Amino acid sequence: MEVINLRHQIVVFGNYDDITPNMENIKYFIEVFSDKNLIPSQFKEISFNVTGNTVKNSDSARLSLTSTNGMWNIRFNVDRIDFVLTNSNIGKVEMPNTESFLTEVEDILTKVSQKFPKTYKRVGLVSQYLFKDIDTNQSSLKANKTISFFNEKPIVEWFNKTTTRMTIQIPEAEIINISNELRWVKTNIRIEDRNILFDGLLLNIDINTINDNQNYRFNSNNLKMLLKEISQIGETLKNQNVETLNS
Amino acid sequence: MAMIEIIDSVIDLNTNPAYELDNYDIKEFEEIKFDFDELFISVDENSTNFKLDENFVNQKRIDYLEQKITPLFISLVKNEDFEFGKKNESGKLIEEQLKFNSVATQNWFNKLYIRYFATDENILIGLLRVVESLNEQSLHPTGEIMAIAALSHKNDEVKELGIRIFENWCSLNSYEILKSIKVETVWLQDYINQVIKDIEVELCLY
């Protein structure tokens, strides 16, 4: 079984209304990210809010930064920044591990904060891995307690998701959601410059602070501690999945 | 067709981990096309990539209406004096909510109607008076269905209100609906026939 590091995503929720694709901001980001080859562009964000007495249903132009090799994509939405690193050409591009990804995100966020100092209300880390050269029935048997009917037939699809909550100290107590999702997928991916139909297992690990707490309570130090803590949990989950599927 | 054969072979041979489709446009195959972004999206509020879908938005609005608007609305319906041709507060409240989300508000209003149809005739009459006071289009099609359902109620006042709603709207649509209604109760059928004649005169349909 081969494990492919497919995608990392960090989301920091806050108020980024002011990070719009105007000339001043674009100029700033081109300068500070010249070493990373991040190209500014804009996208439309459609947002709507149905709580309270009013409904806000609007679209607005937002700023996005994309690397020339397509691996990095940073999207400045109104209430969240998405840092996404994708293994865009498996085997041809060097995919950093989670630790290096975190270091890069922290560096980018520091540069963003120099012009737009912020505090944050919620953080999420999503990591995706592909498991190649693995049998559908065997993997299903290892990850699920499948009833005998399916064990006697070729399984074409299976899905398994488990979520829990725990408290971590960063240094204040913070409740986090942790979900582990395994899904058999058939999808096209780019491997060594060729489009390959991948037929295998996708692992999606999502760790985030709970949505209920909307206080702007994280500064950059809390954020670093939080990302370190949740990435370690993510690594444990990944290792345990590999162990289970390899057993 | 060659492309179909490839799909078939992929489906038949899914024990192999990967297939090369280098020379084909994979985007054309909706059956096997898969976007990783879709896996990033979740309707679970605990997920980082939680995203609202349309049903979720409507349900949120219905939850809001049930929790925040229902107590106020029912209180108004119970205590208000409905005067023909005059705007009432409960009607204004419904109109306001219809502007926010017509689908969810109609759904919520319909649920209230069903709830009180068998349990509280006074509130039911109040709800029908609200329908009567509203523009035909604003509650379409829920308003028509409520008025038709009222004709089957055991209470004569409820029945009468069902007809009065169509009489008040005085539209071609109301005319068509009334013309296709047949009821056993003589006085009610007489009333329907009279309203049909009135609409014919009003809209010059004879």
Coordinates of N, CA and C in Angstrom, one line a residue, chain A residues 6-7 9 11 13 48 50 52-55 80 82 122 124-126 128 130 133 136 156 161 165 177 183 185-189 194-199 202 204 206-208 211, chain B residues 10-11 13-22 24 26-27 32-37 39-40 42 44-50 52-53 56-57 60-61 64 69 96-97 100-101:
Chain A
L6 N -1.8 14.1 -0.3 CA -2.6 14.8 -1.4 C -2.8 16.3 -1.2
R7 N -3.3 16.6 0.0 CA -3.7 18.0 0.2 C -3.7 18.4 1.7
Q9 N -4.9 21.8 4.2 CA -5.6 23.0 4.2 C -5.7 23.6 5.6
V11 N -7.5 26.7 7.7 CA -8.5 27.9 7.6 C -8.4 28.6 8.9
F13 N -10.5 31.6 10.7 CA -11.7 32.4 10.6 C -11.5 33.7 11.3
F48 N -24.3 34.5 2.2 CA -25.6 34.9 2.7 C -25.8 34.4 4.2
V50 N -28.7 33.8 7.2 CA -30.1 33.7 7.4 C -30.5 33.9 8.8
G52 N -31.2 35.9 12.4 CA -31.7 37.2 12.8 C -32.8 37.6 11.8
N53 N -33.1 38.9 11.8 CA -34.2 39.4 11.1 C -33.9 39.7 9.6
T54 N -32.6 39.7 9.3 CA -32.3 40.1 7.9 C -31.5 39.0 7.2
V55 N -31.6 39.0 5.9 CA -30.9 38.0 5.1 C -29.9 38.8 4.2
R80 N -13.0 34.2 6.3 CA -12.0 33.1 6.5 C -10.9 33.2 5.4
D82 N -8.4 30.7 3.5 CA -8.1 29.3 3.2 C -6.7 29.2 2.6
R122 N -11.7 31.1 14.9 CA -11.8 29.7 14.7 C -10.7 29.2 13.8
G124 N -9.1 25.7 11.5 CA -9.3 24.3 11.1 C -8.1 23.8 10.3
L125 N -7.8 22.6 10.4 CA -6.8 21.9 9.7 C -7.4 20.7 9.0
V126 N -7.3 20.6 7.7 CA -7.8 19.4 7.0 C -6.7 18.8 6.2
Q128 N -5.6 15.6 3.6 CA -6.1 14.5 2.7 C -5.0 13.6 2.2
L130 N -4.1 9.8 0.0 CA -4.7 8.7 -0.9 C -3.9 7.5 -0.5
D133 N -2.9 1.1 -4.3 CA -2.6 -0.3 -4.3 C -3.2 -1.0 -3.1
T136 N -10.3 -3.1 -2.4 CA -11.6 -2.5 -1.8 C -12.1 -3.4 -0.7
V156 N -17.9 -2.0 -4.3 CA -17.6 -1.0 -5.2 C -17.4 0.4 -4.6
K161 N -17.0 7.4 8.6 CA -16.6 8.7 9.2 C -16.8 8.6 10.7
R165 N -14.8 14.9 20.1 CA -14.4 16.2 20.6 C -13.5 16.0 21.8
N177 N -13.1 19.8 17.4 CA -13.7 18.7 16.7 C -12.6 17.9 16.0
R183 N -13.0 7.1 2.5 CA -13.9 7.0 1.5 C -13.3 6.4 0.2
V185 N -12.8 6.2 -3.5 CA -13.1 7.1 -4.6 C -12.6 6.7 -5.9
K186 N -13.3 7.1 -6.9 CA -12.8 6.9 -8.3 C -12.7 8.4 -8.9
T187 N -11.5 8.8 -9.1 CA -11.3 10.2 -9.5 C -10.1 10.3 -10.4
N188 N -10.1 11.4 -11.2 CA -8.9 11.6 -12.0 C -7.9 12.5 -11.3
I189 N -6.7 12.1 -11.2 CA -5.6 12.9 -10.6 C -4.4 12.9 -11.5
R194 N 0.6 12.8 -16.1 CA -0.4 12.1 -16.9 C -1.7 12.1 -16.0
N195 N -2.8 12.1 -16.7 CA -4.1 12.0 -16.1 C -4.4 10.6 -15.8
I196 N -4.5 10.2 -14.6 CA -4.7 8.8 -14.2 C -6.1 8.7 -13.5
L197 N -6.8 7.7 -13.8 CA -8.1 7.5 -13.1 C -7.7 6.7 -11.8
F198 N -7.8 7.4 -10.7 CA -7.4 6.8 -9.4 C -8.6 6.1 -8.8
D199 N -8.4 4.8 -8.5 CA -9.5 4.0 -7.9 C -8.9 3.5 -6.6
L202 N -9.5 7.4 0.0 CA -9.1 8.7 0.4 C -9.3 8.9 1.9
N204 N -9.6 11.7 4.8 CA -9.8 13.1 5.1 C -9.8 13.3 6.6
D206 N -10.1 16.0 9.6 CA -10.5 17.4 9.8 C -10.5 17.7 11.3
I207 N -9.6 18.7 11.7 CA -9.6 19.0 13.1 C -9.8 20.5 13.2
N208 N -10.8 20.9 14.0 CA -11.1 22.4 14.0 C -11.7 22.8 15.4
N211 N -17.5 25.5 16.3 CA -18.1 26.7 15.6 C -18.9 27.5 16.7
Chain B
V10 N -13.6 0.2 -17.0 CA -13.2 0.7 -15.7 C -14.2 0.2 -14.6
I11 N -15.5 0.1 -14.9 CA -16.4 -0.4 -13.9 C -16.2 -1.9 -13.7
L13 N -13.5 -3.6 -14.1 CA -12.2 -4.0 -13.5 C -11.7 -3.2 -12.3
N14 N -12.6 -3.0 -11.4 CA -12.3 -2.0 -10.4 C -11.4 -2.6 -9.3
T15 N -10.9 -3.8 -9.5 CA -9.9 -4.3 -8.5 C -8.6 -3.7 -8.7
N16 N -8.3 -3.3 -10.0 CA -7.0 -2.6 -10.2 C -7.1 -1.2 -9.7
P17 N -6.0 -0.7 -9.1 CA -6.0 0.6 -8.5 C -6.1 1.8 -9.4
A18 N -5.5 1.7 -10.6 CA -5.5 2.9 -11.5 C -5.6 2.6 -12.9
Y19 N -6.2 3.5 -13.7 CA -6.3 3.3 -15.2 C -5.8 4.6 -15.8
E20 N -5.1 4.4 -16.9 CA -4.6 5.5 -17.6 C -5.6 6.0 -18.7
L21 N -6.0 7.2 -18.7 CA -6.9 7.7 -19.7 C -6.2 8.9 -20.3
D22 N -5.0 8.8 -20.6 CA -4.2 9.9 -21.1 C -4.7 10.5 -22.3
Y24 N -7.8 10.6 -23.5 CA -9.2 10.8 -23.6 C -9.6 12.0 -22.6
I26 N -11.3 13.1 -19.9 CA -12.0 12.5 -18.8 C -13.2 13.3 -18.3
K27 N -13.1 14.6 -18.5 CA -14.2 15.5 -18.0 C -15.6 15.1 -18.7
I32 N -17.7 9.0 -14.0 CA -16.4 8.8 -13.2 C -15.7 10.0 -12.8
K33 N -16.3 11.1 -13.3 CA -15.7 12.4 -12.9 C -15.9 12.7 -11.4
F34 N -14.8 13.1 -10.8 CA -14.9 13.4 -9.4 C -14.0 14.6 -9.0
D35 N -14.6 15.5 -8.3 CA -13.9 16.7 -7.9 C -13.5 16.6 -6.5
F36 N -12.2 16.7 -6.2 CA -11.8 16.6 -4.8 C -12.3 17.8 -3.9
D37 N -12.6 18.9 -4.6 CA -13.2 20.0 -3.9 C -14.5 19.6 -3.2
L39 N -15.2 16.8 -1.9 CA -15.0 16.1 -0.7 C -14.6 17.1 0.4
F40 N -14.1 18.3 0.0 CA -13.8 19.3 1.0 C -15.0 19.9 1.6
S42 N -18.7 20.2 3.3 CA -19.5 19.3 4.2 C -20.7 20.1 4.6
D44 N -21.9 19.3 7.5 CA -21.8 19.1 8.9 C -21.2 20.4 9.5
E45 N -21.9 21.0 10.4 CA -21.5 22.2 11.0 C -20.2 22.1 11.8
N46 N -19.8 20.9 12.1 CA -18.5 20.7 12.9 C -17.3 20.6 11.9
S47 N -17.6 20.6 10.6 CA -16.5 20.6 9.7 C -15.9 21.9 9.4
T48 N -14.6 21.9 9.1 CA -13.9 23.2 8.7 C -14.6 23.7 7.5
N49 N -14.9 22.9 6.5 CA -15.4 23.3 5.2 C -16.9 23.2 5.2
F50 N -17.6 23.4 6.3 CA -19.0 23.4 6.3 C -19.6 24.5 5.3
L52 N -23.3 25.9 3.5 CA -24.8 25.8 3.5 C -25.3 25.3 2.1
D53 N -26.3 24.4 2.2 CA -26.9 24.1 0.9 C -28.3 24.7 1.0
F56 N -30.7 23.4 3.6 CA -30.3 23.9 4.9 C -30.7 25.3 5.2
V57 N -30.5 26.2 4.2 CA -30.9 27.6 4.3 C -32.4 27.7 4.6
K60 N -33.2 26.5 8.1 CA -32.7 27.5 9.1 C -33.8 28.6 9.2
R61 N -34.3 29.0 8.1 CA -35.3 30.0 8.1 C -36.6 29.5 8.7
Y64 N -36.1 29.5 12.4 CA -36.1 30.8 12.9 C -37.6 31.3 13.0
I69 N -40.9 33.8 15.3 CA -42.1 34.5 14.7 C -43.4 33.9 15.2
E96 N -43.6 40.6 5.5 CA -42.2 40.9 5.8 C -41.4 39.7 5.7
Q97 N -41.9 38.6 6.3 CA -41.2 37.3 6.2 C -41.1 36.7 4.8
F100 N -38.2 37.9 2.9 CA -36.9 37.3 3.2 C -36.8 36.0 2.5
N101 N -37.8 35.1 2.7 CA -37.7 33.8 2.1 C -39.1 33.3 1.9

